[in-house]
Tab-separated table of C-alpha atoms and ligand atoms in Angstrom:
chain	number	residue	atom	x	y	z
O	1	MET	CA	118.089	100.175	84.124
O	2	HIS	CA	115.107	101.247	86.226
O	3	GLY	CA	116.803	100.298	89.480
O	4	ARG	CA	119.739	102.496	88.454
O	5	ALA	CA	117.462	105.359	87.410
O	6	SER	CA	115.671	105.200	90.784
O	7	LYS	CA	119.003	105.344	92.563
O	8	VAL	CA	120.033	108.401	90.534
O	9	LEU	CA	116.750	110.105	91.454
O	10	LEU	CA	117.169	109.113	95.099
O	11	PHE	CA	120.679	110.548	95.029
O	12	LEU	CA	119.437	113.813	93.457
O	13	SER	CA	116.667	114.059	96.092
O	14	GLY	CA	119.212	113.598	98.860
O	15	LEU	CA	121.531	116.121	97.243
O	16	GLY	CA	119.416	119.162	98.233
O	17	PRO	CA	119.386	118.379	101.970
O	18	ALA	CA	123.052	117.303	101.782
O	19	VAL	CA	124.104	120.606	100.148
O	20	LEU	CA	122.023	122.622	102.621
O	21	THR	CA	123.456	120.749	105.584
O	22	ALA	CA	127.039	121.058	104.286
O	23	GLY	CA	126.590	124.816	103.662
O	24	TRP	CA	125.073	125.234	107.123
O	25	ALA	CA	127.862	123.239	108.777
O	26	TRP	CA	130.550	125.190	106.955
O	27	ARG	CA	129.147	128.537	108.117
O	28	THR	CA	127.817	127.653	111.547
O	29	LEU	CA	129.867	124.887	113.145
O	30	PRO	CA	133.152	126.821	113.578
O	31	GLY	CA	131.421	129.441	115.754
O	32	LEU	CA	128.826	127.193	117.425
O	33	LYS	CA	130.802	126.754	120.671
O	34	ASP	CA	130.596	130.529	121.263
O	35	PHE	CA	126.830	130.608	120.723
O	36	GLY	CA	124.476	130.976	123.633
O	37	VAL	CA	121.480	128.625	123.979
O	38	ALA	CA	119.243	130.983	121.999
O	39	SER	CA	121.617	131.370	119.031
O	40	ALA	CA	122.467	127.662	118.924
O	41	ALA	CA	118.766	126.712	119.015
O	42	ALA	CA	118.019	129.224	116.244
O	43	ALA	CA	120.859	127.913	114.048
O	44	VAL	CA	119.930	124.231	114.412
O	45	SER	CA	116.239	125.070	114.062
O	46	SER	CA	116.832	126.788	110.720
O	47	LEU	CA	118.715	123.731	109.439
O	48	PHE	CA	115.733	121.491	110.229
O	49	ALA	CA	113.303	123.967	108.661
O	50	GLN	CA	115.280	124.244	105.429
O	51	ASN	CA	115.579	120.481	105.075
O	52	ALA	CA	111.879	120.066	105.848
O	53	LEU	CA	111.060	122.412	103.004
O	54	VAL	CA	113.122	120.410	100.532
O	55	PHE	CA	111.522	117.149	101.741
O	56	LEU	CA	108.123	118.773	101.400
O	57	ALA	CA	108.744	119.725	97.792
O	58	ILE	CA	109.947	116.160	97.044
O	59	LEU	CA	106.818	114.872	98.775
O	60	VAL	CA	104.616	116.936	96.500
O	61	ILE	CA	106.528	115.809	93.419
O	62	LEU	CA	106.108	112.137	94.451
O	63	GLY	CA	102.412	112.642	95.178
O	64	SER	CA	101.839	114.550	91.935
O	65	ARG	CA	102.494	111.398	89.862
O	66	ALA	CA	104.712	113.613	87.654
O	67	ARG	CA	105.155	111.629	84.440
O	68	PRO	CA	108.916	112.232	83.972
O	69	VAL	CA	109.563	110.788	87.447
O	70	GLU	CA	106.923	108.041	87.111
O	71	ARG	CA	108.444	106.827	83.860
O	72	VAL	CA	111.752	105.958	85.517
O	73	VAL	CA	110.801	105.196	89.109
O	74	GLY	CA	107.280	103.754	88.830
O	75	LEU	CA	104.225	105.022	90.688
O	76	ASP	CA	104.355	102.129	93.149
O	77	ARG	CA	107.813	103.141	94.407
O	78	MET	CA	106.811	106.816	94.437
O	79	SER	CA	103.784	105.977	96.554
O	80	ARG	CA	105.721	103.740	98.926
O	81	ALA	CA	108.281	106.534	99.523
O	82	HIS	CA	105.520	109.103	100.140
O	83	ARG	CA	104.444	108.069	103.664
O	84	PRO	CA	107.853	107.678	105.380
O	85	LEU	CA	109.007	110.934	103.786
O	86	ALA	CA	105.889	112.708	105.075
O	87	ALA	CA	106.690	111.438	108.584
O	88	VAL	CA	110.305	112.669	108.318
O	89	THR	CA	109.114	116.074	107.054
O	90	LEU	CA	106.658	116.535	109.912
O	91	CYS	CA	109.307	115.472	112.455
O	92	CYS	CA	111.776	118.043	111.027
O	93	LEU	CA	109.132	120.762	111.302
O	94	LEU	CA	108.275	119.807	114.879
O	95	VAL	CA	111.978	119.951	115.790
O	96	HIS	CA	112.128	123.374	114.103
O	97	VAL	CA	109.201	124.682	116.169
O	98	GLY	CA	110.492	123.038	119.368
O	99	LEU	CA	113.927	124.612	118.982
O	100	GLN	CA	112.370	128.006	118.271
O	101	ALA	CA	110.380	127.631	121.495
O	102	ILE	CA	113.629	126.863	123.377
O	103	ARG	CA	115.244	129.901	121.763
O	104	PHE	CA	112.475	132.284	122.803
O	105	TYR	CA	112.182	130.722	126.248
O	106	SER	CA	115.876	131.309	126.905
O	107	LEU	CA	115.491	134.901	125.699
O	108	GLY	CA	112.368	135.896	127.613
O	109	GLY	CA	110.566	132.998	129.260
O	110	ALA	CA	107.120	131.570	128.520
O	111	SER	CA	105.531	134.899	127.648
O	112	MET	CA	108.080	135.458	124.907
O	113	VAL	CA	107.465	131.955	123.533
O	114	ALA	CA	103.750	132.712	123.365
O	115	SER	CA	104.152	136.115	121.739
O	116	ALA	CA	106.817	134.958	119.228
O	117	LEU	CA	105.088	131.766	118.137
O	118	LEU	CA	101.450	132.758	118.417
O	119	SER	CA	101.302	136.496	117.770
O	120	ALA	CA	99.481	137.571	114.608
O	121	GLU	CA	101.589	140.713	114.164
O	122	LEU	CA	104.193	139.269	111.814
O	123	TRP	CA	102.533	138.105	108.597
O	124	GLU	CA	105.439	135.813	107.648
O	125	MET	CA	105.043	133.971	110.972
O	126	THR	CA	101.361	133.556	110.233
O	127	MET	CA	102.303	132.025	106.875
O	128	GLY	CA	104.645	129.570	108.582
O	129	ARG	CA	101.968	128.600	111.086
O	130	LEU	CA	99.430	128.199	108.314
O	131	ALA	CA	101.817	125.954	106.339
O	132	LEU	CA	102.298	123.748	109.416
O	133	LEU	CA	98.564	123.587	110.076
O	134	LEU	CA	97.842	122.602	106.472
O	135	LEU	CA	100.443	119.871	106.660
O	136	PHE	CA	98.964	118.428	109.812
O	137	LEU	CA	95.509	118.509	108.244
O	138	ALA	CA	96.905	116.792	105.141
O	139	ALA	CA	98.581	114.092	107.250
O	140	ALA	CA	95.458	113.570	109.368
O	141	SER	CA	93.287	113.335	106.247
O	142	ALA	CA	95.566	110.628	104.825
O	143	VAL	CA	95.439	108.610	108.052
O	144	VAL	CA	91.648	108.905	108.276
O	145	GLY	CA	91.244	108.231	104.550
O	146	ARG	CA	93.405	105.112	104.722
O	147	SER	CA	91.202	103.731	107.509
O	148	GLY	CA	88.330	103.743	105.005
O	149	ARG	CA	85.994	105.555	107.414
O	150	VAL	CA	85.714	108.799	105.408
O	151	PRO	CA	84.855	108.813	101.680
O	152	PHE	CA	87.675	109.708	99.307
O	153	ARG	CA	85.863	112.790	97.980
O	154	PHE	CA	85.964	114.329	101.485
O	155	TRP	CA	89.508	113.540	102.612
O	156	LYS	CA	91.352	113.959	99.303
O	157	PRO	CA	90.713	117.734	98.895
O	158	VAL	CA	92.052	118.237	102.442
O	159	HIS	CA	95.117	116.190	101.554
O	160	LEU	CA	95.762	118.375	98.518
O	161	LEU	CA	96.305	121.343	100.878
O	162	THR	CA	99.924	120.142	100.919
O	163	TYR	CA	100.358	121.963	97.603
O	164	ALA	CA	99.544	125.271	99.332
O	165	ALA	CA	101.879	124.508	102.242
O	166	VAL	CA	105.006	124.613	100.032
O	167	PRO	CA	104.741	128.256	98.828
O	168	LEU	CA	103.571	129.376	102.278
O	169	GLY	CA	106.527	127.661	103.924
O	170	LEU	CA	108.937	128.977	101.307
O	171	VAL	CA	107.817	132.591	101.741
O	172	HIS	CA	108.016	132.192	105.529
O	173	ALA	CA	111.579	130.850	105.204
O	174	LEU	CA	112.672	133.512	102.701
O	175	VAL	CA	111.455	136.370	104.910
O	176	ARG	CA	112.392	134.930	108.323
O	177	GLY	CA	115.535	132.948	107.490
O	178	THR	CA	118.827	134.779	107.822
O	179	THR	CA	120.830	132.485	105.529
O	180	MET	CA	118.347	131.946	102.713
O	181	ALA	CA	120.096	134.312	100.317
O	182	ASP	CA	123.506	132.687	100.892
O	183	MET	CA	125.121	130.199	98.576
O	184	PRO	CA	124.439	127.283	98.194
O	185	GLN	CA	120.973	127.759	99.746
O	186	VAL	CA	119.795	130.034	96.989
O	187	VAL	CA	120.588	127.440	94.299
O	188	VAL	CA	118.714	124.737	96.227
O	189	TRP	CA	115.667	127.018	96.644
O	190	GLY	CA	115.677	127.850	92.969
O	191	ILE	CA	115.684	124.169	91.996
O	192	VAL	CA	113.080	123.263	94.627
O	193	ALA	CA	110.761	126.060	93.506
O	194	MET	CA	111.098	125.094	89.824
O	195	ALA	CA	110.557	121.356	90.465
O	196	PHE	CA	107.544	122.080	92.675
O	197	THR	CA	105.983	124.412	90.089
O	198	GLY	CA	106.644	121.895	87.288
O	199	ALA	CA	105.066	119.029	89.269
O	200	GLY	CA	102.066	121.203	90.184
O	201	PHE	CA	101.468	122.145	86.533
O	202	MET	CA	101.826	118.550	85.382
O	203	ARG	CA	99.257	117.396	87.938
O	204	LEU	CA	96.903	120.181	86.917
O	205	ALA	CA	97.361	119.375	83.222
O	206	SER	CA	96.676	115.692	83.876
O	207	VAL	CA	93.513	116.501	85.870
O	208	LEU	CA	92.225	119.023	83.299
O	209	GLY	CA	93.385	117.119	80.204
O	210	GLY	CA	92.144	113.799	81.570
O	211	ARG	CA	94.442	111.786	79.273
O	212	ASP	CA	95.249	109.300	81.990
O	213	ARG	CA	91.631	108.926	83.194
O	214	VAL	CA	89.405	106.705	81.183
O	215	LEU	CA	85.789	105.967	81.897
O	216	CYS	CA	85.124	102.255	81.464
O	217	ARG	CA	82.125	99.995	81.442
O	218	VAL	CA	82.303	96.440	82.766
O	219	GLU	CA	81.986	94.088	79.816
O	220	ARG	CA	82.006	90.869	81.893
O	221	VAL	CA	83.321	89.382	85.103
O	222	VAL	CA	84.744	85.887	84.858
O	223	SER	CA	85.486	83.670	87.842
O	224	GLU	CA	89.108	82.416	87.734
O	225	THR	CA	89.386	80.543	91.038
O	226	HIS	CA	87.481	80.378	94.351
O	227	ASP	CA	88.812	83.854	95.341
O	228	THR	CA	89.880	85.494	92.085
O	229	VAL	CA	87.972	87.007	89.179
O	230	SER	CA	88.952	88.630	85.893
O	231	VAL	CA	87.126	91.861	85.141
O	232	PHE	CA	87.027	92.929	81.493
O	233	LEU	CA	86.557	96.666	80.963
O	234	GLU	CA	85.497	98.362	77.797
O	235	MET	CA	86.830	101.914	77.436
O	236	VAL	CA	83.884	104.171	76.745
O	237	LYS	CA	85.487	107.188	75.069
O	238	GLY	CA	88.837	106.096	73.698
O	239	ALA	CA	91.837	104.750	75.536
O	240	GLY	CA	93.831	107.926	76.332
O	241	ARG	CA	97.323	107.063	77.513
O	242	LEU	CA	96.223	103.475	78.134
O	243	ALA	CA	96.458	102.906	74.379
O	244	LYS	CA	100.234	103.068	74.772
O	245	ARG	CA	100.566	100.732	77.732
O	246	ARG	CA	103.396	98.232	78.056
O	247	PRO	CA	103.008	94.650	79.282
O	248	GLY	CA	103.271	94.440	83.085
O	249	GLN	CA	101.985	97.947	83.774
O	250	PHE	CA	99.195	98.694	86.199
O	251	ALA	CA	96.297	101.135	86.455
O	252	LEU	CA	94.372	102.726	89.299
O	253	LEU	CA	90.748	101.635	89.494
O	254	ARG	CA	88.031	103.723	91.125
O	255	LEU	CA	84.420	102.733	91.665
O	256	PRO	CA	81.431	105.089	91.757
O	257	GLU	CA	80.885	106.365	95.311
O	258	GLY	CA	78.255	108.953	96.166
O	259	ARG	CA	78.454	111.678	93.518
O	260	GLY	CA	82.070	110.916	92.695
O	261	TYR	CA	84.490	108.006	92.694
O	262	SER	CA	86.175	105.990	95.425
O	263	GLU	CA	89.848	106.147	96.345
O	264	PRO	CA	92.122	104.637	93.663
O	265	HIS	CA	93.445	101.087	94.025
O	266	PRO	CA	96.265	99.725	91.844
O	267	PHE	CA	95.824	96.579	89.728
O	268	THR	CA	97.963	95.131	86.969
O	269	ILE	CA	96.453	95.072	83.486
O	270	SER	CA	96.728	91.339	82.969
O	271	ASN	CA	96.020	91.100	79.249
O	272	ALA	CA	98.227	92.043	76.303
O	273	PRO	CA	98.483	95.738	75.361
O	274	GLU	CA	97.196	94.713	71.923
O	275	ASP	CA	93.751	93.901	73.360
O	276	LYS	CA	91.042	96.545	73.029
O	277	THR	CA	89.550	95.779	76.446
O	278	LEU	CA	91.371	96.049	79.761
O	279	ARG	CA	91.525	92.868	81.822
O	280	PHE	CA	92.227	92.905	85.553
O	281	THR	CA	92.665	89.677	87.481
O	282	ILE	CA	91.786	90.454	91.053
O	283	LYS	CA	91.966	88.435	94.247
O	284	ARG	CA	89.474	89.231	96.997
O	285	SER	CA	91.390	90.640	99.936
O	286	GLY	CA	89.369	93.415	101.604
O	287	ARG	CA	86.649	96.017	101.163
O	288	PHE	CA	87.533	97.329	97.708
O	289	THR	CA	88.358	94.018	96.066
O	290	SER	CA	85.099	92.561	97.437
O	291	LYS	CA	83.229	95.382	95.667
O	292	ILE	CA	85.115	94.552	92.473
O	293	HIS	CA	83.996	90.932	92.804
O	294	GLY	CA	80.426	92.211	93.034
O	295	LEU	CA	80.574	94.144	89.719
O	296	SER	CA	78.406	93.121	86.828
O	297	ALA	CA	78.154	93.934	83.117
O	298	GLY	CA	77.353	97.594	82.468
O	299	ASP	CA	78.749	98.953	85.781
O	300	ARG	CA	80.989	102.019	85.583
O	301	VAL	CA	84.666	102.030	86.613
O	302	LEU	CA	87.151	104.895	86.341
O	303	CYS	CA	90.587	103.782	85.242
O	304	GLN	CA	93.782	105.856	85.505
O	305	GLY	CA	97.100	104.893	84.013
O	306	PRO	CA	99.147	103.252	82.784
O	307	TYR	CA	101.807	103.289	85.485
O	308	GLY	CA	104.809	101.240	86.502
O	309	VAL	CA	108.143	100.138	85.118
O	310	PHE	CA	108.135	96.439	86.030
O	311	CYS	CA	109.015	94.193	83.027
O	312	ALA	CA	109.671	97.287	80.868
O	313	ASP	CA	113.006	95.868	79.677
O	314	ALA	CA	112.002	92.177	79.594
O	315	LEU	CA	111.513	91.908	75.841
O	316	GLY	CA	115.094	92.970	75.155
O	317	ARG	CA	116.533	90.117	77.250
O	318	SER	CA	117.828	86.830	75.841
O	319	SER	CA	116.049	84.601	78.379
O	320	LEU	CA	113.701	85.217	81.270
O	321	ALA	CA	113.138	83.755	84.725
O	322	LEU	CA	109.722	84.858	85.939
O	323	ILE	CA	108.993	84.025	89.580
O	324	ALA	CA	105.501	84.653	90.946
O	325	GLY	CA	103.650	84.102	94.191
O	326	GLY	CA	99.837	83.755	93.983
O	327	VAL	CA	98.135	86.668	92.247
O	328	GLY	CA	101.618	88.158	91.643
O	329	ILE	CA	101.342	86.249	88.357
O	330	THR	CA	99.342	89.076	86.718
O	331	PRO	CA	102.241	91.118	85.241
O	332	PHE	CA	103.668	87.876	83.805
O	333	PHE	CA	100.329	86.961	82.251
O	334	SER	CA	100.390	90.329	80.552
O	335	LEU	CA	103.945	89.773	79.321
O	336	LEU	CA	103.312	86.215	78.075
O	337	ARG	CA	100.047	87.219	76.375
O	338	HIS	CA	101.893	90.068	74.691
O	339	MET	CA	104.601	87.681	73.464
O	340	LYS	CA	101.941	85.354	72.133
O	341	ALA	CA	100.061	88.167	70.409
O	342	THR	CA	103.141	89.668	68.744
O	343	GLY	CA	105.215	86.564	68.096
O	344	LEU	CA	108.072	88.362	69.897
O	345	VAL	CA	109.242	85.421	71.881
O	346	VAL	CA	111.932	85.201	74.533
O	347	PRO	CA	112.795	81.786	76.049
O	348	THR	CA	111.155	81.835	79.469
O	349	VAL	CA	110.919	79.766	82.627
O	350	LEU	CA	107.970	80.577	84.882
O	351	LEU	CA	108.161	79.430	88.509
O	352	TRP	CA	104.799	80.015	90.173
O	353	ALA	CA	104.053	79.370	93.836
O	354	ASN	CA	100.485	78.698	94.978
O	355	LYS	CA	98.972	76.936	97.951
O	356	THR	CA	96.978	74.332	96.005
O	357	SER	CA	96.130	73.505	92.402
O	358	ALA	CA	92.716	75.144	93.006
O	359	ASP	CA	94.537	78.499	93.358
O	360	ILE	CA	96.151	78.325	89.913
O	361	ILE	CA	94.709	80.962	87.575
O	362	GLY	CA	94.593	80.246	83.839
O	363	ARG	CA	96.262	76.829	84.051
O	364	GLU	CA	95.008	75.634	80.654
O	365	GLU	CA	96.073	78.852	78.965
O	366	LEU	CA	99.614	78.554	80.339
O	367	THR	CA	99.766	74.911	79.326
O	368	ALA	CA	98.652	75.853	75.804
O	369	MET	CA	101.318	78.578	75.648
O	370	SER	CA	103.972	76.105	76.788
O	371	ARG	CA	103.132	73.981	73.723
O	372	THR	CA	103.595	76.756	71.170
O	373	MET	CA	106.144	79.080	72.814
O	374	PRO	CA	109.589	78.424	74.329
O	375	LEU	CA	107.989	78.515	77.773
O	376	ARG	CA	108.555	76.151	80.682
O	377	VAL	CA	105.991	76.370	83.500
O	378	VAL	CA	106.759	75.046	86.973
O	379	HIS	CA	103.884	75.055	89.484
O	380	VAL	CA	105.111	74.927	93.076
O	381	LEU	CA	102.337	73.993	95.507
O	382	SER	CA	102.883	74.424	99.234
O	383	ARG	CA	99.815	72.617	100.572
O	384	GLU	CA	99.139	69.870	98.099
O	385	LYS	CA	101.011	67.016	96.550
O	386	PHE	CA	99.907	67.302	92.952
O	387	LEU	CA	101.751	65.763	90.083
O	388	GLY	CA	99.587	66.973	87.230
O	389	ASP	CA	98.722	64.861	84.272
O	390	PRO	CA	101.695	64.544	81.880
O	391	SER	CA	99.394	63.446	79.055
O	392	GLN	CA	97.427	66.697	79.374
O	393	ASP	CA	100.095	69.098	80.603
O	394	GLY	CA	102.753	68.108	78.090
O	395	LEU	CA	106.501	68.140	78.521
O	396	ASN	CA	106.946	71.788	79.447
O	397	VAL	CA	104.735	71.874	82.530
O	398	SER	CA	105.814	70.364	85.808
O	399	TYR	CA	104.758	70.394	89.454
O	400	GLU	CA	106.807	70.648	92.622
O	401	GLN	CA	105.707	70.373	96.214
O	402	GLY	CA	106.628	72.860	98.961
O	403	HIS	CA	108.049	76.353	98.473
O	404	ILE	CA	110.354	77.755	95.796
O	405	THR	CA	113.674	76.775	97.345
O	406	ALA	CA	117.319	77.116	96.326
O	407	GLU	CA	117.094	73.523	95.112
O	408	ILE	CA	114.194	74.362	92.759
O	409	LEU	CA	115.968	77.478	91.488
O	410	ARG	CA	119.062	75.389	90.735
O	411	ARG	CA	117.004	72.772	88.929
O	412	TYR	CA	115.182	75.096	86.530
O	413	LEU	CA	117.105	78.381	86.210
O	414	ARG	CA	120.525	79.657	85.169
O	415	SER	CA	122.540	82.686	86.216
O	416	ASP	CA	122.274	84.214	82.726
O	417	HIS	CA	118.466	84.432	82.964
O	418	ALA	CA	117.048	87.918	83.522
O	419	PHE	CA	115.178	87.602	86.834
O	420	TYR	CA	111.719	89.100	87.532
O	421	LEU	CA	109.990	88.562	90.849
O	422	CYS	CA	106.443	89.422	91.940
O	423	GLY	CA	104.984	88.091	95.162
O	424	PRO	CA	104.521	88.805	98.882
O	425	PRO	CA	107.381	90.584	100.733
O	426	ALA	CA	108.415	87.509	102.773
O	427	MET	CA	108.629	85.397	99.628
O	428	GLN	CA	110.667	88.093	97.869
O	429	ALA	CA	113.117	88.341	100.777
O	430	ALA	CA	113.613	84.542	100.888
O	431	LEU	CA	114.052	84.297	97.125
O	432	LEU	CA	116.525	87.161	96.870
O	433	LYS	CA	118.637	85.334	99.418
O	434	ALA	CA	118.297	82.029	97.559
O	435	ILE	CA	119.104	83.634	94.173
O	436	ARG	CA	122.244	85.128	95.677
O	437	THR	CA	123.271	81.798	97.204
O	438	VAL	CA	122.643	79.754	94.067
O	439	PHE	CA	123.682	82.152	91.292
O	440	GLY	CA	125.734	84.785	93.139
O	441	LEU	CA	123.377	87.512	91.861
O	442	LYS	CA	122.820	90.601	93.990
O	443	ALA	CA	119.302	91.922	94.693
O	444	LYS	CA	119.745	94.737	92.152
O	445	ARG	CA	119.894	92.103	89.384
O	446	VAL	CA	116.349	90.992	90.220
O	447	ALA	CA	113.511	93.244	89.009
O	448	ARG	CA	110.743	93.259	91.613
O	449	GLU	CA	107.151	94.383	92.010
O	450	LEU	CA	105.313	94.560	95.327
O	451	PHE	CA	101.515	94.502	95.440
O	452	PHE	CA	100.966	97.084	98.175
O	453	TRP	CA	101.885	100.609	99.239
E	501	FAD	C1	101.473	97.860	91.498
E	501	FAD	C2	100.388	96.994	92.078
E	501	FAD	C3	99.742	96.067	91.273
E	501	FAD	C4	98.741	95.255	91.822
E	501	FAD	N1	98.131	94.337	91.015
E	501	FAD	C5	97.198	93.510	91.536
E	501	FAD	C6	96.563	92.524	90.701
E	501	FAD	O1	96.840	92.400	89.505
E	501	FAD	N2	95.641	91.723	91.291
E	501	FAD	C7	95.295	91.825	92.625
E	501	FAD	O2	94.450	91.065	93.082
E	501	FAD	N3	95.889	92.763	93.415
E	501	FAD	C8	96.815	93.591	92.910
E	501	FAD	N4	97.396	94.544	93.713
E	501	FAD	C9	96.986	94.622	95.133
E	501	FAD	C10	95.712	95.430	95.285
E	501	FAD	O3	95.928	96.775	94.946
E	501	FAD	C11	95.232	95.376	96.735
E	501	FAD	O4	95.001	94.033	97.062
E	501	FAD	C12	93.942	96.130	96.923
E	501	FAD	O5	94.142	97.509	96.712
E	501	FAD	C13	93.446	95.870	98.338
E	501	FAD	O6	92.288	96.645	98.604
E	501	FAD	P1	91.142	96.083	99.576
E	501	FAD	O7	90.391	97.251	100.110
E	501	FAD	O8	90.342	95.054	98.911
E	501	FAD	O9	91.931	95.327	100.710
E	501	FAD	P2	92.492	95.834	102.115
E	501	FAD	O10	92.322	94.688	103.051
E	501	FAD	O11	91.938	97.162	102.486
E	501	FAD	O12	94.018	96.000	101.783
E	501	FAD	C14	94.920	94.915	101.708
E	501	FAD	C15	96.316	95.517	101.461
E	501	FAD	O13	96.327	96.143	100.164
E	501	FAD	C16	97.044	97.380	100.210
E	501	FAD	N5	96.139	98.486	99.835
E	501	FAD	C17	94.932	98.790	100.362
E	501	FAD	N6	94.410	99.861	99.794
E	501	FAD	C18	95.314	100.276	98.876
E	501	FAD	C19	95.352	101.359	97.960
E	501	FAD	N7	94.357	102.239	97.842
E	501	FAD	N8	96.439	101.481	97.194
E	501	FAD	C20	97.456	100.608	97.301
E	501	FAD	N9	97.475	99.556	98.118
E	501	FAD	C21	96.419	99.396	98.904
E	501	FAD	C22	97.519	97.567	101.639
E	501	FAD	O14	98.879	97.147	101.698
E	501	FAD	C23	96.667	96.648	102.456
E	501	FAD	O15	97.343	96.158	103.560
E	501	FAD	C24	98.379	95.376	93.192
E	501	FAD	C25	99.035	96.330	93.979
E	501	FAD	C26	100.019	97.124	93.447
E	501	FAD	C27	100.704	98.144	94.317
């Protein structure tokens, strides 16, 4: 369902540029061979500029975390699409400027290029230049921010200048462009302007209303394995939207930094939505997660969410195949704990890959669940031959050595299981292939969550 919804949204996003390009081609291509260099450069340049503007509006909508889009696509996918789309948008704008330079050069040489592109006489040109400048600043701020060298509170406001670039660019295009009032352009602009305004208002409402930001206090930090802890957060002033979270969803965590908060990092809420506290099970991987490991009772954490669509349809399925790699188990812990808490039980097989038995989080809890729920747990250990203890583990827990292979899939799963996969990209790619080989299921039949963007 969510895969299909994302495809529909992707199609609708591509529709604007497709309609613009088709309209442009219909009007321009028949006469293009008679154009001189200047007219041809101007025509192609306007096509790139118009598409860039549509991409820019989509970029803002993705970055705005607009709830109606988030609910069907998931914030993780929105965020992953954000960076490549930003690169495409900037490239389109550079082509636009480059072609305009060629146009003016062919009309009047270098002096005309300088006066047309740099002169302050035409206010609409100044707006275009300003939009471009803001976008470059926004892109640079994101690159610098991602490197971790500049605090979030400094680079984020610069990044938000993108919001101002859209109206500036649109006004520039409406005044300068010669085809902006033609059909179908005018319909596309109308839709783009409405979607942009809607996304902007939603972001503003979420910032001012604060329903998806919850101030939390660390209740306790519990060591799970040698590199993983569970952090339990108590919500200080009510749960906001987090009260209505679904199993498998994630939240953005921010730690106090200077007078504000750090950049947000996504983590799955690993306990059941019925629990009053929020539990995050976090593996140490870099700077931020190391700080999380250093938290202690009473520390403040800002939590935003819930987000994500992974596992949203799992409870309506007749049987589940949950496949996890390492800390990718967290959405499944949330789902299983929810099933346990509500008694809403779906027959489930959990295949979980780890390096060694020392990396297994919550082994006793899973074993206990496998005794009271229709749950089969298969631990697959790549660097250890471990057979478990049948007298302690019971009949529904088993151990395999190596990786999750086609052979293991065949042994424990069936094609009528609903498949859910959460683990590193290489593991996901190998398993999608194996699932297709063994059960003939295409990738779209496997719901997936990636732990980065
Ligand atoms: C939807 C989702 C759910 C997740 N759930 C969990 C979980 O339950 N437990 C867990 O241990 N980890 C989880 N992660 C991964 C976790 O967000 C990253 O490990 C963490 O942000 C890394 O930060 P770092 O500074 O410690 O490490 P770094 O070494 O700086 O980063 C390691 C990798 O994490 C990713 N990353 C870094 N910063 C961010 C950021 N601000 N936003 C998004 N990704 C980033 C990048 O791909 C980077 O290569 C989840 C990620 C996503 C997208």
